[in-house]
């Protein structure tokens, strides 16, 4: 593992629940027509996310901003060169992460393939194990078991959702590590510019958010009491979730997250994801 040069220290900027009203989802963050009305830290977050998710991972531009952005807290990591230098380079945003508060949408459907349309998750279809699929993409009467993240892509077949399929927006289901009811926060959109990877910036960003959650466990209740009270039947008790891209499993495991086998595997913009949870001890002050 590489380490940052001794004189380079990361520091973060923070913004809570930025308005996204002026943000045009179909324009790049560098060419927002109403840039002056957009929070600078949020715009920096979108620049990093654009470089990583849109350019590198080929997620469609219009899918990046979603309905969770204006209700989330965002952090942006910058690099300092340790001196009085305030050059553009030392001010560069190099990483970002967000914390999405409860209420959360129900857990993803195992095997489902999602896309974001107008900021909201929509099921495009689902992946099934090839041998279980019938002719012409029709599934057999017995539903096939959903594929897991260890199923090779070559064994999968895509079955498009019927256009009139209605998504279940009802109560959440219980998984291995979540009872379907307890309020939890979700870390997401973590991204570090490729040139700066491997320097533990990702770890630093996650740790920064975990420390913040521990120090501010009632933040979201106070920020939007109505939303919190509407769904949270019990108090927030330090439960943190990530919807992890499968390749980042080791990254999160190192930080203490555990795979929720019951949540299954699903695909977002073609990228396989799994659910992982971490329980913060809110009484333990470090
Ligand atoms: C995931 C990501 C944020 C990690 O950032 P980073 O600054 O490079 O991570 P760190 O330097 O803190 O890595 C810490 C550990 O995680 C491992 N790790 C990081 N990214 C990994 C990846 N993509 N696959 C496997 N292991 C990874 C590192 O090897 C290191 O472990 P090690 O010490 O055992 O080698 C970065 O790779 C990234 O932006 N990826 C593209 C966007 C993405 O996939 N985001 C995750 C969405 S869930």
Short mmCIF file of C-alpha atoms and ligand atoms in Angstrom, two decimals:
data_model
loop_
_atom_site.label_atom_id
_atom_site.label_comp_id
_atom_site.label_asym_id
_atom_site.label_seq_id
_atom_site.Cartn_x
_atom_site.Cartn_y
_atom_site.Cartn_z
CA UNK A 1 0.00 0.00 0.00
CA UNK A 2 1.38 3.37 -1.01
CA UNK A 3 1.33 6.21 1.49
CA UNK A 4 0.93 9.87 0.81
CA UNK A 5 4.09 11.95 0.77
CA UNK A 6 4.76 13.25 4.29
CA UNK A 7 4.01 16.85 3.37
CA UNK A 8 0.65 15.99 1.77
CA UNK A 9 -2.30 15.81 4.09
CA UNK A 10 -5.90 15.37 3.01
CA UNK A 11 -8.56 17.69 4.36
CA UNK A 12 -12.27 17.71 3.76
CA UNK A 13 -14.99 20.18 2.99
CA UNK A 14 -18.48 19.36 4.17
CA UNK A 15 -21.96 20.33 3.04
CA UNK A 16 -25.24 19.19 4.57
CA UNK A 17 -28.32 18.74 2.41
CA UNK A 18 -27.38 21.07 -0.49
CA UNK A 19 -30.15 22.36 -2.71
CA UNK A 20 -29.95 20.76 -6.14
CA UNK A 21 -32.67 22.93 -7.67
CA UNK A 22 -30.19 24.81 -9.86
CA UNK A 23 -28.25 21.70 -10.88
CA UNK A 24 -28.96 20.53 -14.44
CA UNK A 25 -28.52 16.76 -14.43
CA UNK A 26 -27.94 16.58 -18.19
CA UNK A 27 -25.02 19.05 -18.08
CA UNK A 28 -21.49 18.33 -16.90
CA UNK A 29 -20.55 19.85 -13.53
CA UNK A 30 -18.02 22.08 -15.30
CA UNK A 31 -20.72 23.64 -17.49
CA UNK A 32 -23.66 24.18 -15.19
CA UNK A 33 -25.70 27.11 -16.52
CA UNK A 34 -26.59 28.27 -12.96
CA UNK A 35 -23.23 27.49 -11.36
CA UNK A 36 -23.34 30.52 -9.02
CA UNK A 37 -26.45 29.10 -7.33
CA UNK A 38 -24.90 25.68 -6.62
CA UNK A 39 -23.00 25.02 -3.40
CA UNK A 40 -19.28 24.97 -4.23
CA UNK A 41 -18.55 21.83 -2.18
CA UNK A 42 -21.42 19.97 -3.79
CA UNK A 43 -20.21 21.05 -7.24
CA UNK A 44 -16.72 19.74 -6.37
CA UNK A 45 -18.31 16.44 -5.29
CA UNK A 46 -20.11 16.23 -8.62
CA UNK A 47 -16.84 16.89 -10.48
CA UNK A 48 -15.14 13.96 -8.78
CA UNK A 49 -18.22 11.77 -9.28
CA UNK A 50 -18.33 12.74 -12.94
CA UNK A 51 -14.68 11.78 -13.52
CA UNK A 52 -15.09 8.46 -11.72
CA UNK A 53 -18.62 7.25 -12.42
CA UNK A 54 -19.49 8.89 -15.76
CA UNK A 55 -16.11 8.94 -17.50
CA UNK A 56 -14.41 5.90 -15.96
CA UNK A 57 -17.32 3.59 -15.13
CA UNK A 58 -19.51 4.72 -18.08
CA UNK A 59 -22.62 5.48 -16.03
CA UNK A 60 -24.97 7.70 -18.09
CA UNK A 61 -24.62 11.42 -17.24
CA UNK A 62 -28.30 11.90 -16.42
CA UNK A 63 -28.16 9.08 -13.82
CA UNK A 64 -25.58 10.69 -11.54
CA UNK A 65 -27.65 13.24 -9.63
CA UNK A 66 -30.43 11.47 -7.73
CA UNK A 67 -33.19 12.31 -5.29
CA UNK A 68 -30.96 11.43 -2.31
CA UNK A 69 -28.42 14.17 -3.09
CA UNK A 70 -30.36 17.13 -1.65
CA UNK A 71 -31.10 15.26 1.62
CA UNK A 72 -27.60 13.86 2.14
CA UNK A 73 -24.41 15.13 3.77
CA UNK A 74 -21.44 15.31 1.41
CA UNK A 75 -17.69 15.42 2.02
CA UNK A 76 -15.03 16.35 -0.50
CA UNK A 77 -11.36 15.54 0.09
CA UNK A 78 -8.73 17.98 -1.09
CA UNK A 79 -4.99 17.63 -0.96
CA UNK A 80 -2.85 20.15 0.83
CA UNK A 81 0.82 20.45 0.01
CA UNK A 82 1.56 21.55 3.57
CA UNK A 83 2.91 24.96 2.63
CA UNK A 84 1.49 28.36 1.86
CA UNK A 85 0.86 27.18 -1.67
CA UNK A 86 -2.73 27.80 -2.69
CA UNK A 87 -2.23 26.76 -6.30
CA UNK A 88 -5.02 25.14 -8.28
CA UNK A 89 -3.33 21.77 -7.79
CA UNK A 90 -3.31 21.97 -4.00
CA UNK A 91 -6.98 22.95 -4.06
CA UNK A 92 -8.00 20.08 -6.29
CA UNK A 93 -10.93 17.98 -5.16
CA UNK A 94 -9.70 14.39 -5.27
CA UNK A 95 -12.35 12.34 -3.49
CA UNK A 96 -15.91 12.41 -2.24
CA UNK A 97 -18.51 10.48 -0.25
CA UNK A 98 -22.07 11.07 0.95
CA UNK A 99 -24.24 9.90 3.84
CA UNK A 100 -27.90 9.29 2.98
CA UNK A 101 -30.26 9.58 5.97
CA UNK A 102 -33.26 7.43 6.81
CA UNK A 103 -35.92 6.90 5.61
CA UNK A 104 -34.37 4.64 3.00
CA UNK A 105 -36.12 3.12 0.02
CA UNK A 106 -36.73 -0.65 0.45
CA UNK A 107 -33.74 -2.94 -0.01
CA UNK A 108 -32.97 -3.77 -3.65
CA UNK A 109 -34.58 -6.82 -5.24
CA UNK A 110 -32.02 -9.66 -5.63
CA UNK A 111 -31.10 -10.11 -9.30
CA UNK A 112 -32.74 -6.84 -10.36
CA UNK A 113 -31.06 -4.48 -12.83
CA UNK A 114 -31.65 -0.84 -11.93
CA UNK A 115 -31.21 2.42 -13.74
CA UNK A 116 -31.86 5.94 -12.50
CA UNK A 117 -34.59 7.80 -14.38
CA UNK A 118 -35.26 11.39 -13.30
CA UNK A 119 -33.34 10.80 -10.10
CA UNK A 120 -35.31 7.71 -9.05
CA UNK A 121 -34.30 4.02 -9.19
CA UNK A 122 -36.24 2.04 -11.79
CA UNK A 123 -36.01 -1.71 -12.51
CA UNK A 124 -35.05 -2.34 -16.16
CA UNK A 125 -35.19 -6.11 -15.82
CA UNK A 126 -33.45 -8.84 -13.92
CA UNK A 127 -30.57 -11.21 -14.25
CA UNK A 128 -31.39 -14.91 -14.04
CA UNK A 129 -29.18 -17.97 -14.16
CA UNK A 130 -29.15 -19.07 -17.81
CA UNK A 131 -30.09 -22.70 -17.30
CA UNK A 132 -33.26 -21.63 -15.52
CA UNK A 133 -34.46 -19.32 -18.27
CA UNK A 134 -36.92 -20.62 -20.85
CA UNK A 135 -37.08 -19.83 -24.54
CA UNK A 136 -37.22 -16.23 -25.77
CA UNK A 137 -36.26 -14.86 -22.38
CA UNK A 138 -39.45 -16.22 -20.74
CA UNK A 139 -38.73 -17.54 -17.27
CA UNK A 140 -40.02 -20.94 -16.22
CA UNK A 141 -42.99 -21.23 -13.83
CA UNK A 142 -40.66 -21.96 -10.94
CA UNK A 143 -38.73 -18.73 -10.33
CA UNK A 144 -35.00 -19.27 -10.69
CA UNK A 145 -32.84 -18.52 -7.65
CA UNK A 146 -31.38 -15.04 -7.90
CA UNK A 147 -27.74 -14.97 -8.95
CA UNK A 148 -25.13 -14.00 -6.39
CA UNK A 149 -22.02 -11.91 -6.83
CA UNK A 150 -20.01 -15.09 -7.29
CA UNK A 151 -22.11 -16.27 -10.28
CA UNK A 152 -19.98 -15.77 -13.43
CA UNK A 153 -21.46 -13.21 -15.84
CA UNK A 154 -21.27 -15.85 -18.60
CA UNK A 155 -23.94 -17.88 -16.75
CA UNK A 156 -26.37 -14.99 -16.56
CA UNK A 157 -29.20 -14.03 -18.85
CA UNK A 158 -31.02 -10.70 -18.83
CA UNK A 159 -34.82 -10.71 -18.76
CA UNK A 160 -36.29 -7.25 -19.45
CA UNK A 161 -39.04 -6.06 -17.14
CA UNK A 162 -42.48 -5.87 -18.67
CA UNK A 163 -43.34 -2.23 -19.39
CA UNK A 164 -46.37 -2.31 -17.07
CA UNK A 165 -44.49 -3.86 -14.13
CA UNK A 166 -45.23 -1.95 -10.92
CA UNK A 167 -42.53 -1.64 -8.32
CA UNK A 168 -43.32 -2.49 -4.74
CA UNK A 169 -42.72 0.67 -2.75
CA UNK A 170 -44.19 -0.81 0.43
CA UNK A 171 -42.58 -2.00 3.65
CA UNK A 172 -39.01 -3.15 3.67
CA UNK A 173 -38.08 -6.82 3.99
CA UNK A 174 -35.84 -8.29 6.66
CA UNK A 175 -32.37 -9.35 5.50
CA UNK A 176 -29.58 -11.15 7.32
CA UNK A 177 -28.31 -8.03 9.11
CA UNK A 178 -31.33 -5.71 9.09
CA UNK A 179 -34.76 -6.39 10.53
CA UNK A 180 -36.44 -4.32 7.81
CA UNK A 181 -37.46 -1.64 10.32
CA UNK A 182 -34.49 -0.17 12.16
CA UNK A 183 -33.40 3.24 10.84
CA UNK A 184 -29.98 3.23 9.20
CA UNK A 185 -27.80 5.63 7.25
CA UNK A 186 -26.19 4.70 3.96
CA UNK A 187 -22.73 5.65 2.74
CA UNK A 188 -22.57 6.11 -1.00
CA UNK A 189 -21.06 7.69 -4.09
CA UNK A 190 -17.58 7.17 -2.67
CA UNK A 191 -15.05 8.02 -5.33
CA UNK A 192 -11.36 8.88 -5.45
CA UNK A 193 -9.78 10.16 -8.68
CA UNK A 194 -7.83 7.28 -10.23
CA UNK A 195 -4.47 9.09 -9.97
CA UNK A 196 -4.91 9.42 -6.18
CA UNK A 197 -5.98 5.83 -5.42
CA UNK A 198 -4.11 3.51 -3.14
CA UNK A 199 -3.10 6.32 -0.74
CA UNK A 200 -5.82 5.44 1.79
CA UNK A 201 -7.90 8.45 0.79
CA UNK A 202 -10.94 6.22 0.40
CA UNK A 203 -10.39 4.82 3.87
CA UNK A 204 -9.90 8.37 5.20
CA UNK A 205 -13.20 9.47 3.65
CA UNK A 206 -15.15 6.56 5.11
CA UNK A 207 -13.53 7.05 8.53
CA UNK A 208 -14.33 10.78 8.39
CA UNK A 209 -18.02 10.03 7.83
CA UNK A 210 -18.11 7.31 10.52
CA UNK A 211 -16.52 9.68 13.04
CA UNK A 212 -19.04 12.36 12.07
CA UNK A 213 -22.00 9.99 12.46
CA UNK A 214 -20.77 8.99 15.92
CA UNK A 215 -20.39 12.63 16.91
CA UNK A 216 -23.74 13.66 15.38
CA UNK A 217 -26.10 10.68 15.77
CA UNK A 218 -29.21 12.87 15.96
CA UNK A 219 -28.25 15.21 13.11
CA UNK A 220 -30.82 13.92 10.63
CA UNK A 221 -33.61 13.78 13.24
CA UNK A 222 -32.99 17.44 14.00
CA UNK A 223 -32.51 18.46 10.37
CA UNK A 224 -35.77 16.97 9.12
CA UNK A 225 -37.83 15.80 12.12
CA UNK A 226 -40.89 15.13 9.98
CA UNK A 227 -39.13 12.72 7.62
CA UNK A 228 -37.36 10.96 10.47
CA UNK A 229 -40.48 10.58 12.60
CA UNK A 230 -42.59 9.35 9.68
CA UNK A 231 -40.61 6.15 9.28
CA UNK A 232 -38.19 5.72 12.13
CA UNK A 233 -40.09 3.67 14.70
CA UNK A 234 -36.98 3.37 16.85
CA UNK A 235 -34.02 5.65 17.52
CA UNK A 236 -30.99 5.57 15.24
CA UNK A 237 -28.60 3.13 16.85
CA UNK A 238 -25.48 3.42 14.73
CA UNK A 239 -26.43 1.08 11.88
CA UNK A 240 -24.56 2.00 8.69
CA UNK A 241 -25.10 0.40 5.29
CA UNK A 242 -23.22 0.50 2.02
CA UNK A 243 -24.41 -0.68 -1.35
CA UNK A 244 -20.98 -1.80 -2.44
CA UNK A 245 -19.75 -2.45 -5.93
CA UNK A 246 -18.52 -6.04 -5.74
CA UNK A 247 -14.95 -5.08 -6.63
CA UNK A 248 -14.81 -2.86 -3.53
CA UNK A 249 -15.74 -5.68 -1.12
CA UNK A 250 -12.24 -5.91 0.34
CA UNK A 251 -12.08 -2.14 0.76
CA UNK A 252 -15.20 -2.16 2.96
CA UNK A 253 -14.29 -5.39 4.76
CA UNK A 254 -11.07 -3.73 5.91
CA UNK A 255 -13.21 -0.96 7.41
CA UNK A 256 -15.32 -3.42 9.41
CA UNK A 257 -18.33 -3.82 7.11
CA UNK A 258 -19.90 -7.28 6.82
CA UNK A 259 -21.70 -8.68 3.75
CA UNK A 260 -25.47 -9.04 4.20
CA UNK A 261 -26.01 -12.33 2.36
CA UNK A 262 -29.78 -11.98 2.64
CA UNK A 263 -29.76 -8.74 0.70
CA UNK A 264 -28.49 -10.57 -2.37
CA UNK A 265 -26.81 -9.18 -5.47
CA UNK A 266 -28.32 -6.61 -7.79
CA UNK A 267 -27.06 -4.47 -10.67
CA UNK A 268 -26.94 -0.68 -10.90
CA UNK A 269 -26.19 0.67 -14.36
CA UNK A 270 -24.78 -2.77 -15.20
CA UNK A 271 -22.46 -2.89 -12.16
CA UNK A 272 -23.06 -5.73 -9.63
CA UNK A 273 -23.69 -4.55 -6.05
CA UNK A 274 -24.01 -6.18 -2.63
CA UNK A 275 -25.23 -4.88 0.72
CA UNK A 276 -22.86 -4.53 3.67
CA UNK A 277 -23.49 -3.29 7.23
CA UNK A 278 -21.44 -1.90 10.09
CA UNK A 279 -22.73 -1.21 13.63
CA UNK A 280 -21.19 1.87 15.24
CA UNK A 281 -21.10 1.92 19.03
CA UNK A 282 -22.62 5.33 19.69
CA UNK A 283 -21.75 5.16 23.40
CA UNK A 284 -18.07 4.59 22.85
CA UNK A 285 -16.20 7.86 22.47
CA UNK A 286 -12.77 7.54 20.86
C1 LIG B 1 -13.10 2.37 -3.88
C2 LIG B 1 -12.19 3.59 -3.84
C3 LIG B 1 -12.99 4.79 -3.35
C4 LIG B 1 -11.06 3.31 -2.86
O1 LIG B 1 -10.25 4.46 -2.75
P1 LIG B 1 -8.70 4.38 -2.42
O2 LIG B 1 -8.31 5.73 -1.91
O3 LIG B 1 -7.94 3.86 -3.55
O4 LIG B 1 -8.71 3.29 -1.27
P2 LIG B 1 -7.65 3.10 -0.10
O5 LIG B 1 -6.30 3.54 -0.57
O6 LIG B 1 -8.16 3.75 1.13
O7 LIG B 1 -7.70 1.51 0.03
C5 LIG B 1 -7.70 0.83 1.21
C6 LIG B 1 -7.76 -0.66 0.94
O8 LIG B 1 -8.83 -1.06 0.09
C7 LIG B 1 -8.32 -1.74 -1.07
N1 LIG B 1 -9.06 -1.32 -2.25
C8 LIG B 1 -9.34 -0.08 -2.60
N2 LIG B 1 -10.05 -0.07 -3.74
C9 LIG B 1 -10.19 -1.34 -4.09
C10 LIG B 1 -10.81 -1.98 -5.17
N3 LIG B 1 -11.43 -1.29 -6.12
N4 LIG B 1 -10.77 -3.31 -5.22
C11 LIG B 1 -10.15 -4.01 -4.25
N5 LIG B 1 -9.53 -3.47 -3.22
C12 LIG B 1 -9.56 -2.14 -3.14
C13 LIG B 1 -6.88 -1.31 -1.17
O9 LIG B 1 -6.11 -2.25 -1.87
C14 LIG B 1 -6.51 -1.20 0.27
O10 LIG B 1 -6.31 -2.47 0.83
P3 LIG B 1 -4.84 -3.08 1.08
O11 LIG B 1 -4.17 -2.16 2.05
O12 LIG B 1 -5.13 -4.43 1.65
O13 LIG B 1 -4.19 -3.10 -0.25
C15 LIG B 1 -11.56 3.86 -5.23
O14 LIG B 1 -10.97 2.67 -5.68
C16 LIG B 1 -12.55 4.34 -6.27
O15 LIG B 1 -12.86 5.54 -6.36
N6 LIG B 1 -13.05 3.42 -7.09
C17 LIG B 1 -13.97 3.78 -8.17
C18 LIG B 1 -15.33 4.16 -7.64
C19 LIG B 1 -15.94 3.03 -6.87
O16 LIG B 1 -15.92 1.91 -7.31
N7 LIG B 1 -16.52 3.38 -5.72
C20 LIG B 1 -17.06 2.40 -4.83
C21 LIG B 1 -18.49 2.33 -5.02
S1 LIG B 1 -19.16 1.18 -3.86
#
